[in-house]
mmCIF file with all atom_site columns, C-alpha atoms in Angstrom:
data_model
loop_
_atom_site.group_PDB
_atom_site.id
_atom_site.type_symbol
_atom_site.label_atom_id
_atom_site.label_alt_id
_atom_site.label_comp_id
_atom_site.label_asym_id
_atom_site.label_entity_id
_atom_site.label_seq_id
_atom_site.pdbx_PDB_ins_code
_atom_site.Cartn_x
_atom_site.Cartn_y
_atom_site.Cartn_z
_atom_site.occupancy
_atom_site.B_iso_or_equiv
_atom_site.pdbx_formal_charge
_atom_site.auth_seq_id
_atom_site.auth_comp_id
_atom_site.auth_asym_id
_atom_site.auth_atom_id
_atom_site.pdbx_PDB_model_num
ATOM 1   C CA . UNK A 1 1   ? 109.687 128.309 12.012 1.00 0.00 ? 1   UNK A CA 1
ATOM 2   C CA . UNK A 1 2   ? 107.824 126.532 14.840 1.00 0.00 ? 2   UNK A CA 1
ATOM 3   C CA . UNK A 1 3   ? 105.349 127.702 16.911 1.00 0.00 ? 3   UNK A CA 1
ATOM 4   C CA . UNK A 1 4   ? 106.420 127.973 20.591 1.00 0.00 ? 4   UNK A CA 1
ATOM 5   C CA . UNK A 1 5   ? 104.135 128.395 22.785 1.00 0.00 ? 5   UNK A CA 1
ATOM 6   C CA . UNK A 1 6   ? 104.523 129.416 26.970 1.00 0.00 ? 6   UNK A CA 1
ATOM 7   C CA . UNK A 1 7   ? 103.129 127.693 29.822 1.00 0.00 ? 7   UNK A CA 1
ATOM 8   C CA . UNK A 1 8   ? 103.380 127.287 33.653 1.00 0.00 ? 8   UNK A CA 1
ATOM 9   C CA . UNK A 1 9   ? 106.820 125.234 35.076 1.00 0.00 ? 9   UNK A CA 1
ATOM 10  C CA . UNK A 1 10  ? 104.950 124.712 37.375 1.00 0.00 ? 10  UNK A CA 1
ATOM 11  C CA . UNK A 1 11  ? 101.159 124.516 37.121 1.00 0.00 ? 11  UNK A CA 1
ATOM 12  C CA . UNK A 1 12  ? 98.517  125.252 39.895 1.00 0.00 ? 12  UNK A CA 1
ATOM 13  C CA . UNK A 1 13  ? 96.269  122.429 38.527 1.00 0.00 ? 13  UNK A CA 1
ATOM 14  C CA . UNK A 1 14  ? 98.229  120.093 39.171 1.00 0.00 ? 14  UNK A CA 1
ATOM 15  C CA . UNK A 1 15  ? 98.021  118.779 35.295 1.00 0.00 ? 15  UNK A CA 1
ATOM 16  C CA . UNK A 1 16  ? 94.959  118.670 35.495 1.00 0.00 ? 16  UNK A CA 1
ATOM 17  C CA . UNK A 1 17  ? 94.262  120.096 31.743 1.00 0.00 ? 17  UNK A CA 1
ATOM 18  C CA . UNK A 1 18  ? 92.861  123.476 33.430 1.00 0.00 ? 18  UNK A CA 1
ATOM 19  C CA . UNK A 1 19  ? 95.584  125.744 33.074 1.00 0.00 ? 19  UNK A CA 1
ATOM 20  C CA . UNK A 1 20  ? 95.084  128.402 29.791 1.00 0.00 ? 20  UNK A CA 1
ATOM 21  C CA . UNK A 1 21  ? 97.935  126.885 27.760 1.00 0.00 ? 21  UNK A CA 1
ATOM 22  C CA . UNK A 1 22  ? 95.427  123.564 27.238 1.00 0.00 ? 22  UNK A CA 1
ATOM 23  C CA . UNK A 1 23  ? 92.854  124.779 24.612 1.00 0.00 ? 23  UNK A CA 1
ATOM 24  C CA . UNK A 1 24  ? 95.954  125.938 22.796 1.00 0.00 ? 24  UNK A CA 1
ATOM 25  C CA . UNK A 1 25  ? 97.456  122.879 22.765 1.00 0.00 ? 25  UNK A CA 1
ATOM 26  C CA . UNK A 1 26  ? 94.444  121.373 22.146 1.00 0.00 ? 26  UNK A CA 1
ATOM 27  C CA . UNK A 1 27  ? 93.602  123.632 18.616 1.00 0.00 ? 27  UNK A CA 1
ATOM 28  C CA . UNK A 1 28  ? 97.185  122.667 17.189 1.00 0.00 ? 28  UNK A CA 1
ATOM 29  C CA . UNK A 1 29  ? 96.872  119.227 17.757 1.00 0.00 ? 29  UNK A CA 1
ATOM 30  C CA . UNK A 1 30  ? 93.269  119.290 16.327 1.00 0.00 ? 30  UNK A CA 1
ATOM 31  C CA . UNK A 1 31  ? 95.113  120.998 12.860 1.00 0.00 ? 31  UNK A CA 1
ATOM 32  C CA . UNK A 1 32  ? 98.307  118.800 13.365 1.00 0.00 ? 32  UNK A CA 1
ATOM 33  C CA . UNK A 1 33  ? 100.472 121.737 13.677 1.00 0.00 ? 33  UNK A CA 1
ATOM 34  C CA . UNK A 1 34  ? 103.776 121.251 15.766 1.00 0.00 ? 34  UNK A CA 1
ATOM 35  C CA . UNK A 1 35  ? 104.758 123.047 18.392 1.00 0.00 ? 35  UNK A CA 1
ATOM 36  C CA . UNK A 1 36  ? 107.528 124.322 21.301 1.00 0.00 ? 36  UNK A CA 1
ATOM 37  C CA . UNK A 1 37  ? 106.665 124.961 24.901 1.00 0.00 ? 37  UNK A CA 1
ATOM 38  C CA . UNK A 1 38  ? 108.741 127.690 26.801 1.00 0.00 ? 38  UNK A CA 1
ATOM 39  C CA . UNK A 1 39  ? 107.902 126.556 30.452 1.00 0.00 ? 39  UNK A CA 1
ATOM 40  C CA . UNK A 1 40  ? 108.092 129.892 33.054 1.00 0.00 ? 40  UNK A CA 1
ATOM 41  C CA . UNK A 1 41  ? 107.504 129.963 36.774 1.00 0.00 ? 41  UNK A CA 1
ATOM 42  C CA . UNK A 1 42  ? 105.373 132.403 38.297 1.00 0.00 ? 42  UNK A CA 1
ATOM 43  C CA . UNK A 1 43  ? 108.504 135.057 38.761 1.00 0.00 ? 43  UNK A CA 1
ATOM 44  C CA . UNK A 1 44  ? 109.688 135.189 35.158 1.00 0.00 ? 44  UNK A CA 1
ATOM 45  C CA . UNK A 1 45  ? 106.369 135.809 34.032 1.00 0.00 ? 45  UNK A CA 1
ATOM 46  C CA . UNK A 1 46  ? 106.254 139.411 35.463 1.00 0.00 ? 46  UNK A CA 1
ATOM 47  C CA . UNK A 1 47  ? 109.847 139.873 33.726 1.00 0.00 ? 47  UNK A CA 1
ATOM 48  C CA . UNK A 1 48  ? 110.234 142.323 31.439 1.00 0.00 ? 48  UNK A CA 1
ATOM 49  C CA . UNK A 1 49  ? 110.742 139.650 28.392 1.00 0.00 ? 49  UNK A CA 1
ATOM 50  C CA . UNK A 1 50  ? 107.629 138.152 29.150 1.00 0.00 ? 50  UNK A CA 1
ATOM 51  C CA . UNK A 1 51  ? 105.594 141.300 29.811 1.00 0.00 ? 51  UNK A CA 1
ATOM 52  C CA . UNK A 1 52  ? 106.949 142.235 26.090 1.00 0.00 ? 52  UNK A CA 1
ATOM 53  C CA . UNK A 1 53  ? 105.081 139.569 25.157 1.00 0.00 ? 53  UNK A CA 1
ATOM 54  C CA . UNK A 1 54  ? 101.961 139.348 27.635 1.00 0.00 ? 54  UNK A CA 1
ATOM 55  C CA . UNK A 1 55  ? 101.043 142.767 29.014 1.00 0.00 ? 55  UNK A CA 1
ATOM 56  C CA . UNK A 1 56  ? 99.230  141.179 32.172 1.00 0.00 ? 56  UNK A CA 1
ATOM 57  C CA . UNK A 1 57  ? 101.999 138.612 32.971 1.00 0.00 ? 57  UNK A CA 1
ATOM 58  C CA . UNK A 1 58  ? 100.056 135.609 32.685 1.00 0.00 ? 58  UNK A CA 1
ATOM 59  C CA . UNK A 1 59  ? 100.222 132.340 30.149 1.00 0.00 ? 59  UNK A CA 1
ATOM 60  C CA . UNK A 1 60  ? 99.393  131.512 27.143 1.00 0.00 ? 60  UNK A CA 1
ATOM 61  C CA . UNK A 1 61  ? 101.573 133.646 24.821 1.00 0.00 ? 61  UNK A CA 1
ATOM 62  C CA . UNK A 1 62  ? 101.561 132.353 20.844 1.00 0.00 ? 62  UNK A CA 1
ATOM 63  C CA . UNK A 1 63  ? 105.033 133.104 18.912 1.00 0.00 ? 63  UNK A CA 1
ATOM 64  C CA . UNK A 1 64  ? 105.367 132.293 15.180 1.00 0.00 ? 64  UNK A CA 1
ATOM 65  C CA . UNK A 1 65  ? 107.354 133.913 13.522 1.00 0.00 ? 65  UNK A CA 1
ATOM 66  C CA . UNK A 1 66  ? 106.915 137.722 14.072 1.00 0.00 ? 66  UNK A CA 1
ATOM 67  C CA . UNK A 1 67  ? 103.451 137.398 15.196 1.00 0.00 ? 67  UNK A CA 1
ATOM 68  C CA . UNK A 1 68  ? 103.145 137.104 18.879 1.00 0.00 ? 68  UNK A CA 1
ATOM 69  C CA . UNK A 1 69  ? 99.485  136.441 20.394 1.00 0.00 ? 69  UNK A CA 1
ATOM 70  C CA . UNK A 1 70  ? 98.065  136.804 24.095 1.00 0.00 ? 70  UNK A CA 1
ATOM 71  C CA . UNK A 1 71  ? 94.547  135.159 25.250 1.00 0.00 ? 71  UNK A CA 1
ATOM 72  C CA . UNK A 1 72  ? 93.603  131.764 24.906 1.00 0.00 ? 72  UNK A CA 1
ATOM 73  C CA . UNK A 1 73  ? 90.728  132.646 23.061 1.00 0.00 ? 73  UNK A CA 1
ATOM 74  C CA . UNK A 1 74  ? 92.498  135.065 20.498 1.00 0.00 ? 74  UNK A CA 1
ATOM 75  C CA . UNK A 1 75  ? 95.160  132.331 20.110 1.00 0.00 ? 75  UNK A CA 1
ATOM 76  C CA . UNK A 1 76  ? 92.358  129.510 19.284 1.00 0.00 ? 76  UNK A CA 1
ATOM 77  C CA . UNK A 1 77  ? 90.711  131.505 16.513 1.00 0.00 ? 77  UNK A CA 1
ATOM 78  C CA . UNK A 1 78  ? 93.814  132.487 14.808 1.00 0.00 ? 78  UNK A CA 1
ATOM 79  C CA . UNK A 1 79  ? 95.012  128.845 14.414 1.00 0.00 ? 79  UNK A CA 1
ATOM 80  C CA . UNK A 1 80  ? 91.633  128.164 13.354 1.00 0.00 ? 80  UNK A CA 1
ATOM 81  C CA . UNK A 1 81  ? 91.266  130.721 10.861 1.00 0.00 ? 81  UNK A CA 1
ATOM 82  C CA . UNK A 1 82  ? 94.832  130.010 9.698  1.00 0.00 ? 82  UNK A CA 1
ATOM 83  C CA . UNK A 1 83  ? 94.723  126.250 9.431  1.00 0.00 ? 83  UNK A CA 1
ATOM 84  C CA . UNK A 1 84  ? 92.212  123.443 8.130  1.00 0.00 ? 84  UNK A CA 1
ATOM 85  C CA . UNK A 1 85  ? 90.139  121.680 10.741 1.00 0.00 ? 85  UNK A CA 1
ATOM 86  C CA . UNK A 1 86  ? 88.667  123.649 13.559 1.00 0.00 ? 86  UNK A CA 1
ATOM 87  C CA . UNK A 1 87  ? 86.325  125.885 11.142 1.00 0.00 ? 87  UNK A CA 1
ATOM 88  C CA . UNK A 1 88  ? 83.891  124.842 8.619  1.00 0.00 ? 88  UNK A CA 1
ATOM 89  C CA . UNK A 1 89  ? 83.751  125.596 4.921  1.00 0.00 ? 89  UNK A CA 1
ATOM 90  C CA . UNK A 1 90  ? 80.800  127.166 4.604  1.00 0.00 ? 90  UNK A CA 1
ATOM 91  C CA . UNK A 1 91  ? 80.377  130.640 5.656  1.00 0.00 ? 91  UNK A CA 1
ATOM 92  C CA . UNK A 1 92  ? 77.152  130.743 7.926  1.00 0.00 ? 92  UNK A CA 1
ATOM 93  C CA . UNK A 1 93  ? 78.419  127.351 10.137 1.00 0.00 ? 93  UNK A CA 1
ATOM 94  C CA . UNK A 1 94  ? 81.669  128.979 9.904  1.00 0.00 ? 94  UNK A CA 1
ATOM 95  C CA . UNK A 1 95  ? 80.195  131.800 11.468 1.00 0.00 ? 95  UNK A CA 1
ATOM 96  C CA . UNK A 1 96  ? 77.906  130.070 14.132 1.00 0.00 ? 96  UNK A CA 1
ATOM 97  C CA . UNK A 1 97  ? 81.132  128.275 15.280 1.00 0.00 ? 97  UNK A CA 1
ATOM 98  C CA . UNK A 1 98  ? 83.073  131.446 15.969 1.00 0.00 ? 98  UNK A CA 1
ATOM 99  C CA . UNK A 1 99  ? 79.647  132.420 17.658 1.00 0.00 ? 99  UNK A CA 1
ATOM 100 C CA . UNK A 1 100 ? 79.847  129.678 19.882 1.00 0.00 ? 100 UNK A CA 1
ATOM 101 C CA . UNK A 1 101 ? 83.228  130.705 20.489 1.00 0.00 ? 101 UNK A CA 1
ATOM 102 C CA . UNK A 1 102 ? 82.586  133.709 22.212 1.00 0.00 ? 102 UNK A CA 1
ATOM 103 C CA . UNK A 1 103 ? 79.808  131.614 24.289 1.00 0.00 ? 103 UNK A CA 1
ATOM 104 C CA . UNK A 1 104 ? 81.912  130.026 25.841 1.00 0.00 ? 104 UNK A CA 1
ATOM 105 C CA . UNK A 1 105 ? 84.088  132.478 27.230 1.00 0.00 ? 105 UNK A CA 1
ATOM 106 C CA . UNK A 1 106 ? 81.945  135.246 27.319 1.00 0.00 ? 106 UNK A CA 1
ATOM 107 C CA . UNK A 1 107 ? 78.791  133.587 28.201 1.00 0.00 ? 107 UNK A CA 1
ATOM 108 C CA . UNK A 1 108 ? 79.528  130.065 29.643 1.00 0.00 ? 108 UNK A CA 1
ATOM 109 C CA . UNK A 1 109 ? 82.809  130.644 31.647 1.00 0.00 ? 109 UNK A CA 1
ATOM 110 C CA . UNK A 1 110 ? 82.514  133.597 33.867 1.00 0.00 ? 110 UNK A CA 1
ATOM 111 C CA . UNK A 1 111 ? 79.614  132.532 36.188 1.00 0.00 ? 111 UNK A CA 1
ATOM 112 C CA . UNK A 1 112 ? 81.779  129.331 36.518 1.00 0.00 ? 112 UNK A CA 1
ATOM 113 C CA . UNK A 1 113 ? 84.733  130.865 37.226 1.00 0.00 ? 113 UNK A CA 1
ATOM 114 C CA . UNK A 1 114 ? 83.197  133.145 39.329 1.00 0.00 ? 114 UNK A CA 1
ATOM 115 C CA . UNK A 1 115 ? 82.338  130.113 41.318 1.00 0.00 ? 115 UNK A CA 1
ATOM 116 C CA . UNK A 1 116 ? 85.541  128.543 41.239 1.00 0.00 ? 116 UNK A CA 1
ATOM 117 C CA . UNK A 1 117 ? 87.455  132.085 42.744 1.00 0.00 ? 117 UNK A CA 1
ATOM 118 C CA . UNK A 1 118 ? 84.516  131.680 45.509 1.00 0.00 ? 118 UNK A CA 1
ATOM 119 C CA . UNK A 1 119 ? 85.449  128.117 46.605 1.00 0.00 ? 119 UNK A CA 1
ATOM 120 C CA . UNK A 1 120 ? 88.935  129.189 46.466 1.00 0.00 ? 120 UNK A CA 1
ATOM 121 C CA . UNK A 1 121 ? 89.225  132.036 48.159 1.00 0.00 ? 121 UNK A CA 1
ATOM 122 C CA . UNK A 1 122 ? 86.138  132.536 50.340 1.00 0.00 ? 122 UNK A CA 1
ATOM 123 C CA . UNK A 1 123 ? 85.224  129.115 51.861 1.00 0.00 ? 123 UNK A CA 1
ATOM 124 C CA . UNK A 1 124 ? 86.455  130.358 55.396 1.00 0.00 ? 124 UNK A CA 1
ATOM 125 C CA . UNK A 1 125 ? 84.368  133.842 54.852 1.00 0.00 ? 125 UNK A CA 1
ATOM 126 C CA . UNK A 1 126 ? 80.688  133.842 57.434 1.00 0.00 ? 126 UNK A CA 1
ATOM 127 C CA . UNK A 1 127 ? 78.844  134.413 54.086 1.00 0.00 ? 127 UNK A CA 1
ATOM 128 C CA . UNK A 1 128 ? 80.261  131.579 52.011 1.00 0.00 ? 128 UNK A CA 1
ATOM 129 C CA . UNK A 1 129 ? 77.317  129.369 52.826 1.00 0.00 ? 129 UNK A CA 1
ATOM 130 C CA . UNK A 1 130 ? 75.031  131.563 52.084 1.00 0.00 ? 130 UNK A CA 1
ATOM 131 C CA . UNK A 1 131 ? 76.711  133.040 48.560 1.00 0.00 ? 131 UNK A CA 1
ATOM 132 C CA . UNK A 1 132 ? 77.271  129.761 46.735 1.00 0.00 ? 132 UNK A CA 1
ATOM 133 C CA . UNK A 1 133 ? 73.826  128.568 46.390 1.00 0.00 ? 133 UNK A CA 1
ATOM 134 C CA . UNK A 1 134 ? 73.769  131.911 44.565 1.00 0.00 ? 134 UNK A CA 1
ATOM 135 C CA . UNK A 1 135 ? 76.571  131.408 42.399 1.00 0.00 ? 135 UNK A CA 1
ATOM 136 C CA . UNK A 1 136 ? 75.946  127.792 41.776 1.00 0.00 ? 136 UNK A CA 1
ATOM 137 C CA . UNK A 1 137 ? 72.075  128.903 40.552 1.00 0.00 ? 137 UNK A CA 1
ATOM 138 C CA . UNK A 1 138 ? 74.124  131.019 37.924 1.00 0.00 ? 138 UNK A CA 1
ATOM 139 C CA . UNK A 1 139 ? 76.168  128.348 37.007 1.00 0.00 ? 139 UNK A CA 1
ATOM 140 C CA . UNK A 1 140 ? 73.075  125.914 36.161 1.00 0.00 ? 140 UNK A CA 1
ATOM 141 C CA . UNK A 1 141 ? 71.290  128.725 34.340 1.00 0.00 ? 141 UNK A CA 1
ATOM 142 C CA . UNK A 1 142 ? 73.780  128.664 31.768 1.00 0.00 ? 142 UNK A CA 1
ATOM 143 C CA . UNK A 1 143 ? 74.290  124.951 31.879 1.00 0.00 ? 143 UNK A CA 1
ATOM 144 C CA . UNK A 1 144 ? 70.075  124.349 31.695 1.00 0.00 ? 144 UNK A CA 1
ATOM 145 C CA . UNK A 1 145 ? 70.255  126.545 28.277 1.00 0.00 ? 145 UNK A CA 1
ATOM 146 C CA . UNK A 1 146 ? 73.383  124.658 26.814 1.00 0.00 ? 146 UNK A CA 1
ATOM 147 C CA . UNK A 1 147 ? 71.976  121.487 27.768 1.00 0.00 ? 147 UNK A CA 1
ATOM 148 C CA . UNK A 1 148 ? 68.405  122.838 25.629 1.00 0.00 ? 148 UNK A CA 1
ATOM 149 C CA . UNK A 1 149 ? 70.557  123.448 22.918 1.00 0.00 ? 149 UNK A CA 1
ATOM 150 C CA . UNK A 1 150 ? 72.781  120.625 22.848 1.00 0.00 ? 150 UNK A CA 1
ATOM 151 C CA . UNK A 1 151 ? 69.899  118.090 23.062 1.00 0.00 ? 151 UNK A CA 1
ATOM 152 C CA . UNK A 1 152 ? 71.113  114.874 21.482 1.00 0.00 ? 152 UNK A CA 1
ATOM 153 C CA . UNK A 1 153 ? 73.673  116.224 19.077 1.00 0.00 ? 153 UNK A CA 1
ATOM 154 C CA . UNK A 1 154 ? 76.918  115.044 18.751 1.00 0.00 ? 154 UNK A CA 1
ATOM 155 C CA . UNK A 1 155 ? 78.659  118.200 18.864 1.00 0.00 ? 155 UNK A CA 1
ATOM 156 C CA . UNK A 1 156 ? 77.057  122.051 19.268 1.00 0.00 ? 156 UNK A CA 1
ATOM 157 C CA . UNK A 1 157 ? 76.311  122.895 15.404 1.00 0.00 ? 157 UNK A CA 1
ATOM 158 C CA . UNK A 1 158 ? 77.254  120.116 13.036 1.00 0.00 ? 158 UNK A CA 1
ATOM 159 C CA . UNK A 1 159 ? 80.948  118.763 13.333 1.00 0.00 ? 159 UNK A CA 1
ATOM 160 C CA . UNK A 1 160 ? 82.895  119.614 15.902 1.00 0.00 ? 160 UNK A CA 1
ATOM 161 C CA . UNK A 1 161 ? 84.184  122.967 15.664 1.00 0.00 ? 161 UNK A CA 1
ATOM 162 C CA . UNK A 1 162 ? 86.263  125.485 17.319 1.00 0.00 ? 162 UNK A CA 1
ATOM 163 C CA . UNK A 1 163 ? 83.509  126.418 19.522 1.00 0.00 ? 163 UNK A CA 1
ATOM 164 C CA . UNK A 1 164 ? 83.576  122.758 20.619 1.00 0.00 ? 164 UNK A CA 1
ATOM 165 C CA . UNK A 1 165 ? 86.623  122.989 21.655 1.00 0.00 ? 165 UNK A CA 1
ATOM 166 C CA . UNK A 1 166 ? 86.428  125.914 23.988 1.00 0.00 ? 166 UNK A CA 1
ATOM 167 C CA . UNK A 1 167 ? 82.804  124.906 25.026 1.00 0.00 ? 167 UNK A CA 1
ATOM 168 C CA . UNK A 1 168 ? 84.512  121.258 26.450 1.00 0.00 ? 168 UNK A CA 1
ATOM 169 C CA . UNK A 1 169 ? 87.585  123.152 28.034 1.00 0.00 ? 169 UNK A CA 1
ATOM 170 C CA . UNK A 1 170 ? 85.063  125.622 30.059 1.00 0.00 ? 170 UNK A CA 1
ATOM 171 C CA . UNK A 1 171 ? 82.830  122.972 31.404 1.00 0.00 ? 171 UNK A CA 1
ATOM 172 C CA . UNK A 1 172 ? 85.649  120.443 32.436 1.00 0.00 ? 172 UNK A CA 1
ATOM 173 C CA . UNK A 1 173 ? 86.305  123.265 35.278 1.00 0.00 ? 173 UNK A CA 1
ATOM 174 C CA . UNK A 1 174 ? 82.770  121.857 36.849 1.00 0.00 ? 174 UNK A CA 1
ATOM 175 C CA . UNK A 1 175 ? 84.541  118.066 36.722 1.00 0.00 ? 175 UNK A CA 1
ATOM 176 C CA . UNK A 1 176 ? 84.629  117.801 40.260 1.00 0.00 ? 176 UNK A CA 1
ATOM 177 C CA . UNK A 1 177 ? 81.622  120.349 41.615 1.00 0.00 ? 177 UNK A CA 1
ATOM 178 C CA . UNK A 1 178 ? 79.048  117.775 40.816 1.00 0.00 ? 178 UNK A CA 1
ATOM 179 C CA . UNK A 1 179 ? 76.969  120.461 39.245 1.00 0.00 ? 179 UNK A CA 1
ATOM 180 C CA . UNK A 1 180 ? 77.194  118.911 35.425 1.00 0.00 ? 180 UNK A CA 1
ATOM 181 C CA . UNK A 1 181 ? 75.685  115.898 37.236 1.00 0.00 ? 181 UNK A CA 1
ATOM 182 C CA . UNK A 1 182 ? 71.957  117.095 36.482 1.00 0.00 ? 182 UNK A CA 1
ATOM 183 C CA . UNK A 1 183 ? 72.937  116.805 32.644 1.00 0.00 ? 183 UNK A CA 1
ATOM 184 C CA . UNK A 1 184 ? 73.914  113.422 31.266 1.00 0.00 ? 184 UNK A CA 1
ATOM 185 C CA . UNK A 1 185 ? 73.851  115.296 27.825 1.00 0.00 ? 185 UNK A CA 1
ATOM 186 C CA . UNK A 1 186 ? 76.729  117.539 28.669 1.00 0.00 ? 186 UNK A CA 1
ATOM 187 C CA . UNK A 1 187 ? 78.230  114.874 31.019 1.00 0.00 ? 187 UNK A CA 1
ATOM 188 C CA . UNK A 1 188 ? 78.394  113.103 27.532 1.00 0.00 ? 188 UNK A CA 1
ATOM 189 C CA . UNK A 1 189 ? 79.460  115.965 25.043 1.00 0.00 ? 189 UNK A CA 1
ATOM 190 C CA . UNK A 1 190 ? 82.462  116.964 27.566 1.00 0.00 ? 190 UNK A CA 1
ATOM 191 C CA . UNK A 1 191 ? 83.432  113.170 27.489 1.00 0.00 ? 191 UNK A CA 1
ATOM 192 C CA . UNK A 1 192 ? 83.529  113.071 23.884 1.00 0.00 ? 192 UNK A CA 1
ATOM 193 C CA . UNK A 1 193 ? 85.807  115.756 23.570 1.00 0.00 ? 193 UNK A CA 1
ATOM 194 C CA . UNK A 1 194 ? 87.693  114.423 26.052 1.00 0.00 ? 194 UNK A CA 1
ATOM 195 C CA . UNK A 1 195 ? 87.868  110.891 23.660 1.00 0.00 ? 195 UNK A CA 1
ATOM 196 C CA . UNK A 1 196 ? 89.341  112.766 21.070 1.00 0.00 ? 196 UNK A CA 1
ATOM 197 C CA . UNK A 1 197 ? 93.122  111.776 20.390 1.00 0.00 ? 197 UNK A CA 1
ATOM 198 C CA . UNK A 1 198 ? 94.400  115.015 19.762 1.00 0.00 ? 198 UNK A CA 1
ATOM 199 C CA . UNK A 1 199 ? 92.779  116.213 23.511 1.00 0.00 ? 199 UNK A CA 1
ATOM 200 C CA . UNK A 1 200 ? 94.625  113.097 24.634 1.00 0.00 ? 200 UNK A CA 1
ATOM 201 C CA . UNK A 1 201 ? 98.142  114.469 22.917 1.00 0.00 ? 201 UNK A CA 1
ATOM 202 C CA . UNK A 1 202 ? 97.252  117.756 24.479 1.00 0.00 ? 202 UNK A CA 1
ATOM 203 C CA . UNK A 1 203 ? 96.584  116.550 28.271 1.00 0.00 ? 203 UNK A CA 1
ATOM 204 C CA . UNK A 1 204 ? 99.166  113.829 28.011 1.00 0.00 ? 204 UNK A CA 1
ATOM 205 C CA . UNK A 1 205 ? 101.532 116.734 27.161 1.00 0.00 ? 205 UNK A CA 1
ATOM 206 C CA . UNK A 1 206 ? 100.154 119.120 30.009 1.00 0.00 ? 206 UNK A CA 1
ATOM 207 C CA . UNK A 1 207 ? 100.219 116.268 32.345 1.00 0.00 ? 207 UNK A CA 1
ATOM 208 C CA . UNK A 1 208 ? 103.533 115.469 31.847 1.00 0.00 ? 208 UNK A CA 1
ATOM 209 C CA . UNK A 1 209 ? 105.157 118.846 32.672 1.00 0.00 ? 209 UNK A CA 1
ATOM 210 C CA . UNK A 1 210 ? 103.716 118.846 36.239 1.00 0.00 ? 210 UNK A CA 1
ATOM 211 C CA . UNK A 1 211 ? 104.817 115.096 37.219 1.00 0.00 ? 211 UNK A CA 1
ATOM 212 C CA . UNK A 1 212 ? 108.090 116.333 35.887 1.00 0.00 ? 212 UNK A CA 1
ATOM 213 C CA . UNK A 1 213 ? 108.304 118.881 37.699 1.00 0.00 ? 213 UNK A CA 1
ATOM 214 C CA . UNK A 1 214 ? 107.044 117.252 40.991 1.00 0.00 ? 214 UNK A CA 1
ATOM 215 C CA . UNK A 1 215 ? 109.783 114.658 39.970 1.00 0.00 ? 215 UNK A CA 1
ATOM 216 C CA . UNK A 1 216 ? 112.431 117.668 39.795 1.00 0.00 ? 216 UNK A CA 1
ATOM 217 C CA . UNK A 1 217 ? 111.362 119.152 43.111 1.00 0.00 ? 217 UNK A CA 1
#
């Protein structure tokens, strides 16, 4: 049975390889997996079929066979526990990979996106001015320790990894705040991931759903 997976009709990235579904298209094109996408607009996703299926309402949701999965991050590390390619063989890098896992979405992501919500929704507030350099000091604290840690590898821990994956997907949300600027290093690492042709298949695929549907409009 394929795996279908859902994602916006119509996404508020504008393709932009932002919205959730991406680092789950990204994993099963890493492991060559195939896939379906079940496209929903923002009104069917608080239906009652969907909610069966995602609690909160949002996207991702992971179907195959009777196992149905919620959270980008859950979804990653089940297809890379189930299939060859995103973990490594031994047992302690296996196990620093899923650490870096967490990093990124537990560590990395939420002063970012806690940036993000601010430019979005606060820009025309009388302490916006005075908030972001705030928020955008949080934002380099985490990306000053990555950077130490990162040095000049290739990838975070040894081949890329699972944790790679999720690590690039976080910090391309800073593509156009300027902020990654100050580190060529991760400037670099988020590029690589970027090179690889099975991010390509993923954005490609992303992509092409929104100019559809601008096409459609």
């Amino acid at each position: 049975m394929t795996i279908t997976i859902t994602a916006f009709a119509q996404s508020p990235d504008r393709g932009r390889g932002l919205a959730r579904d991406m680092s789950v298209r990204w994993a099963l094109e890493e492991v060559g997996q195939p896939y379906a996408v079940r496209l929903l607009s923002f009104a069917a996703m608080k239906e009652a079929d969907h909610l069966a299926l995602q609690p909160f309402g949002q996207i991702p949701t992971y179907e195959d066979g009777d196992l149905t999965l919620f959270e980008s991050g859950a979804i990653v590390f089940h297809i890379a526990q189930r299939y060859m390619g995103l973990l490594p063989d031994d047992e302690g890098a296996r196990a620093r990979a899923i650490n870096w896992m967490f990093a990124a979405l537990n560590t990395v992501e939420p002063p970012i996106l806690q940036r993000e919500g601010a430019m979005l929704t606060e820009r025309d507030k009388p302490w916006h001015a005075e908030r972001l350099p705030m928020l955008d000091g949080q934002v380099h604290d985490r990306l000053a320790a990555l950077a130490c840690r990162l040095g000049d590898a290739t990838w975070i821990d040894g081949a890329f990894s699972a944790g790679d994956l999720l690590l690039v997907n976080v910090l391309r949300r800073l593509t156009t705040s300027g902020l990654l600027a100050a580190y060529p290093n991760l400037l670099a690492y988020v590029a690589r991931g970027e090179g690889r042709p099975a991010f390509q298949r993923a954005f490609a695929d992303q992509l092409g759903v929104f100019i559809g549907a601008e096409q459609s409009g």
